[in-house]
Backbone as numpy.savetxt, mean C-alpha at the origin, in Angstrom:
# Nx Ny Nz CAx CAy CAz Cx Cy Cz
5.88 -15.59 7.75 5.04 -14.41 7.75 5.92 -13.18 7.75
5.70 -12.14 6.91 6.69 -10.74 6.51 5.79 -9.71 7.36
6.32 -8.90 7.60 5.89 -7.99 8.44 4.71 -6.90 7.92
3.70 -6.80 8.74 2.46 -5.80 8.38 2.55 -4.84 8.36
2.11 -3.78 7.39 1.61 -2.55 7.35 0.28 -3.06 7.12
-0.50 -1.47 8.17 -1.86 -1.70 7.57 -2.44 -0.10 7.55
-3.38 -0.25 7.27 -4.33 0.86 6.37 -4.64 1.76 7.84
-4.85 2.41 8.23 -5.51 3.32 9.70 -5.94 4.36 9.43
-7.33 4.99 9.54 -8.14 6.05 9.07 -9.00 6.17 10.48
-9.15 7.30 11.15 -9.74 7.77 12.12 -11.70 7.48 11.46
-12.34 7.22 10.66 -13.76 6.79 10.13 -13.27 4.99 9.45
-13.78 4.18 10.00 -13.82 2.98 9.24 -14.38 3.15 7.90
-13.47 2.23 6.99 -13.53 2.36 6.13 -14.37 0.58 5.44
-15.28 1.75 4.82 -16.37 0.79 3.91 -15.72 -0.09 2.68
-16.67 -1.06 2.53 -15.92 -1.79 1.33 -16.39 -0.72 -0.13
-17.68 -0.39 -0.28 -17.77 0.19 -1.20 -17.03 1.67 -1.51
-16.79 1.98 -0.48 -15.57 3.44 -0.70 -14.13 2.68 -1.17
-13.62 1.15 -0.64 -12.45 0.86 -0.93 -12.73 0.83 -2.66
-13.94 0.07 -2.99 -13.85 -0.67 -4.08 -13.64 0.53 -5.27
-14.44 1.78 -4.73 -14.23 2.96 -5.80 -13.26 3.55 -5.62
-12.63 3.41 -4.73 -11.03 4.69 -4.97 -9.99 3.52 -5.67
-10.24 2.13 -5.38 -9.11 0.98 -5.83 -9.87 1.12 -7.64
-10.93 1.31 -8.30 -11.43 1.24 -9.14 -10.86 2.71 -10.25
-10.95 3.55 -9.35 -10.84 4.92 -10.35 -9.10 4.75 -10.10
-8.62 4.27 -9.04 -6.99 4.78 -9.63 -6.03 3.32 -10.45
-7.17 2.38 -10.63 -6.64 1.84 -11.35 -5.92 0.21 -10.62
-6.44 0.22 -9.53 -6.08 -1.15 -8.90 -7.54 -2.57 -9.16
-6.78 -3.04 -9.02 -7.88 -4.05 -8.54 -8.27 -4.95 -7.88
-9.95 -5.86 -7.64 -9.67 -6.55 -6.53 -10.25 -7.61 -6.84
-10.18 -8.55 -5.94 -10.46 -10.44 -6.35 -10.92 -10.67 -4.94
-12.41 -11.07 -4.91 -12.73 -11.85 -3.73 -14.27 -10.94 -3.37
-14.56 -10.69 -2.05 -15.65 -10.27 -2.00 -15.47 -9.07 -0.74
-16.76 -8.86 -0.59 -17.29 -7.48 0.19 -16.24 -8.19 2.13
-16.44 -9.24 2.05 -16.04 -9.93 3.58 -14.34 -9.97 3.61
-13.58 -10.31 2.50 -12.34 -10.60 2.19 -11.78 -11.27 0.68
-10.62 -10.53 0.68 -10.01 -10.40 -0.51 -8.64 -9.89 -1.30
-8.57 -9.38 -2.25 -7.03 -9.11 -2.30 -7.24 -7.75 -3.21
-6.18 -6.71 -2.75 -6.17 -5.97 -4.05 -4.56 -5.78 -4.27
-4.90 -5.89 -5.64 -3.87 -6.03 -7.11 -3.75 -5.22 -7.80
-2.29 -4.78 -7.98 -1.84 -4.26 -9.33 -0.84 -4.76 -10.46
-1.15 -3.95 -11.21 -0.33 -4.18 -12.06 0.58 -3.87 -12.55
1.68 -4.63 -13.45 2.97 -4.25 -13.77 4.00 -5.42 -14.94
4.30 -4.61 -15.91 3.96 -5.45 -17.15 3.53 -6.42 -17.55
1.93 -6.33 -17.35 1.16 -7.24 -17.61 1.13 -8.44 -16.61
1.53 -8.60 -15.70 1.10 -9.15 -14.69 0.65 -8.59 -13.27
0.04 -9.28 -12.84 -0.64 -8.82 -11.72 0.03 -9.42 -10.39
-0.37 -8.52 -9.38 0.81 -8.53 -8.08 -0.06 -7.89 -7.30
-0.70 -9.00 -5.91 -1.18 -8.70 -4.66 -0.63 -7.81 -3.69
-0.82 -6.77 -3.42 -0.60 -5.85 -2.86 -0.89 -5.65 -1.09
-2.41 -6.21 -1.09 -2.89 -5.94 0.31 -3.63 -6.90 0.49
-4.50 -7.00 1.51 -5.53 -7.86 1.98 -6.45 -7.42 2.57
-7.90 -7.62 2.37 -9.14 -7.39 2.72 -10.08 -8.09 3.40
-9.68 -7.58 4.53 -10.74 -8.41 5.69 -11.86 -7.74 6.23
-12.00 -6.54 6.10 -12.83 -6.05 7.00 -11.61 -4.49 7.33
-10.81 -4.95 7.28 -9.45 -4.01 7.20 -8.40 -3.94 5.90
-7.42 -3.30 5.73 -6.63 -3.00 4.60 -5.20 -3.31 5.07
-4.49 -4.52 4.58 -3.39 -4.58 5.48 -2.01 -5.29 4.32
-0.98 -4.96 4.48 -0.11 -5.98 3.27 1.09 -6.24 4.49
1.99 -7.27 3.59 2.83 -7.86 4.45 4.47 -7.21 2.71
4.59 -6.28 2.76 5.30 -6.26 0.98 6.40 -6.77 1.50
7.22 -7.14 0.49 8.47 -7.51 0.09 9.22 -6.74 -0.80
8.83 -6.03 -1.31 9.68 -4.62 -2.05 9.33 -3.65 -2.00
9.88 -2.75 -2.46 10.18 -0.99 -2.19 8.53 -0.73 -3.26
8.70 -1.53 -4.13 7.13 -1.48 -5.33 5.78 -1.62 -4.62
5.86 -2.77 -3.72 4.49 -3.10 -2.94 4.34 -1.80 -1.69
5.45 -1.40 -0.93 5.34 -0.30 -0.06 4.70 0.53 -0.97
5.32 1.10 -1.90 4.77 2.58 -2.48 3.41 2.19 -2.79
2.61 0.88 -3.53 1.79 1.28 -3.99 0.89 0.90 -2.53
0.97 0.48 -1.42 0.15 0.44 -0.24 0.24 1.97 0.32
1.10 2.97 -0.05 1.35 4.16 0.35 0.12 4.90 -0.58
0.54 4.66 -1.80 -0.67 5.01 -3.22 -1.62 5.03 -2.30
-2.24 3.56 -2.12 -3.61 3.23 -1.48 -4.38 4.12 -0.47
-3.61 4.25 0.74 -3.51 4.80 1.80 -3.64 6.28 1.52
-3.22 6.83 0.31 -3.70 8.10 0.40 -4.42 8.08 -0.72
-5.28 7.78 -1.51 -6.04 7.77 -1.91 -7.66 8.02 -0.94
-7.11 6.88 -0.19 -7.93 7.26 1.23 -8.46 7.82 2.34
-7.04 8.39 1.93 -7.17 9.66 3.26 -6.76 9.03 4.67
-6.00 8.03 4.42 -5.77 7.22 5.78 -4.31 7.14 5.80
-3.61 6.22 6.78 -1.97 6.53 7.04 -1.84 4.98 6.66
-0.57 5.20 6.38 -0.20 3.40 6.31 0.86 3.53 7.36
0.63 2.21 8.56 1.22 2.26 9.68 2.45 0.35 9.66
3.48 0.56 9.90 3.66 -0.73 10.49 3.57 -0.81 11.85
4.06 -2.50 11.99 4.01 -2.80 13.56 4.34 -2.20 14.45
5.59 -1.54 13.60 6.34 -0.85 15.16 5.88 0.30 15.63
5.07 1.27 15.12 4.50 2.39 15.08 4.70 3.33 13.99
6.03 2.71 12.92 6.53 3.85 11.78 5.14 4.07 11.14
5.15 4.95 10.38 4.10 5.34 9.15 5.00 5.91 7.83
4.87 5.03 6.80 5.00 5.44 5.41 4.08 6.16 4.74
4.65 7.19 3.68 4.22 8.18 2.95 4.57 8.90 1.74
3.95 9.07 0.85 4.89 9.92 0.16 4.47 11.03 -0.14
5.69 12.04 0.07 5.83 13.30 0.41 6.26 13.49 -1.08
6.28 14.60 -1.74 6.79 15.24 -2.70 7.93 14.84 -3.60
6.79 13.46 -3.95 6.91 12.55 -4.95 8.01 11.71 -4.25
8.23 11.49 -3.27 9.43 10.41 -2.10 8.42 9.71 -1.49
8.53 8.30 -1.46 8.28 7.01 -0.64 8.92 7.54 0.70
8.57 7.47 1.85 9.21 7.69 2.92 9.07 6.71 3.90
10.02 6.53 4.80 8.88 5.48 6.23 9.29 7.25 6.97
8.64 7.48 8.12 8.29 8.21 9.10 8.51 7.58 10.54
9.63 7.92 11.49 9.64 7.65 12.62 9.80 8.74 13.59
8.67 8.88 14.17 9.11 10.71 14.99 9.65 11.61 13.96
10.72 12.28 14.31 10.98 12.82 13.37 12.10 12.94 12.25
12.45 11.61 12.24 13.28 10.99 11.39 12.71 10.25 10.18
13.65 10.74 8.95 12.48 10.09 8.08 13.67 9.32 6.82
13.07 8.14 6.47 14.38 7.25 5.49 13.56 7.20 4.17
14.39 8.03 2.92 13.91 7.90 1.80 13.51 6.38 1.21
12.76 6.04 0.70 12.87 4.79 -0.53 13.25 4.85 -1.56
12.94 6.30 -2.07 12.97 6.27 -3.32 12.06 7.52 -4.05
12.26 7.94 -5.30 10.98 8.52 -5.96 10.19 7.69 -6.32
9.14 7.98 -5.81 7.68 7.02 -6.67 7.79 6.64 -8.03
8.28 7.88 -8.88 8.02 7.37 -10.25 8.56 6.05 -10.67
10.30 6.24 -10.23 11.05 5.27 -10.17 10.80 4.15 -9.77
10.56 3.89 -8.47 10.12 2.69 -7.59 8.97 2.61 -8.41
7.68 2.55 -9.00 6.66 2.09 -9.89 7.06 1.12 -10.95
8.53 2.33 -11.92 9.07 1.57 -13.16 9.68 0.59 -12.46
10.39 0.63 -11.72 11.40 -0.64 -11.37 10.23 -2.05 -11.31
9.11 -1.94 -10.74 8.43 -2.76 -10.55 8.63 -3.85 -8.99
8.08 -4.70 -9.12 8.20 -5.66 -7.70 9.82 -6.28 -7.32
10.56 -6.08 -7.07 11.68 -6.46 -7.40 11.80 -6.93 -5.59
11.67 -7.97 -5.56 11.63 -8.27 -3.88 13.02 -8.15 -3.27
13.00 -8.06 -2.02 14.47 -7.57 -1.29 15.29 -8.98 -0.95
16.35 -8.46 -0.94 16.76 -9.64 -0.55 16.67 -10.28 0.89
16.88 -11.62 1.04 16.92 -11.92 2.75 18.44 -11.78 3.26
């Protein structure tokens, strides 16, 4: 099991608000209103991103799956948090994680998108 980020928005968040902001920016999802997956894409294949329980949560393995759970998360209007308390973001066009007030680049978004899923090493 890889470590969680998950979705956190001060208003719970509905499935039918997920399904239209994952719809208009271009993600998508497999499964139902109770649980499921949402997916994107990237040359022509598709790549699970998060998980849908009732909550919004991913476990990524690359700098590609962070950004686009970051995408998600503000699309939403919500924070993407891990376990430890960090919160990722991106700021002015930078992937960031957020700890107090220390903050570790990832990358530019644009970049990290093209690169695609490129998992980290162990």
């Amino acid at each position: 099991m890889g470590y969680e980020l998950r979705v956190e928005r001060p208003a719970p968040l509905a499935f039918a608000e997920l399904a239209t902001v994952l719809g208009q920016a271009g993600f998508e999802f497999r499964g139902s209103q109770e649980s499921g997956e949402v997916l994107a894409r990237h040359n022509g294949a598709v790549h699970a991103i998060a998980i849908w329980n009732g909550r919004l949560s991913g476990t990524p393995g690359s700098d590609w799956q962070v950004a686009q759970l970051a995408r998600v998360s503000a699309l939403l209007g919500a924070r993407l948090v891990g376990e430890d308390g960090e919160s990722y973001a991106i700021r002015g066009g930078l992937v960031e994680q957020l700890n107090g007030s220390v903050a570790y680049e990832f990358g530019k978004l644009d970049e990290i998108l093209s690169a695609g899923p490129t998992v980290w090493s162990q």
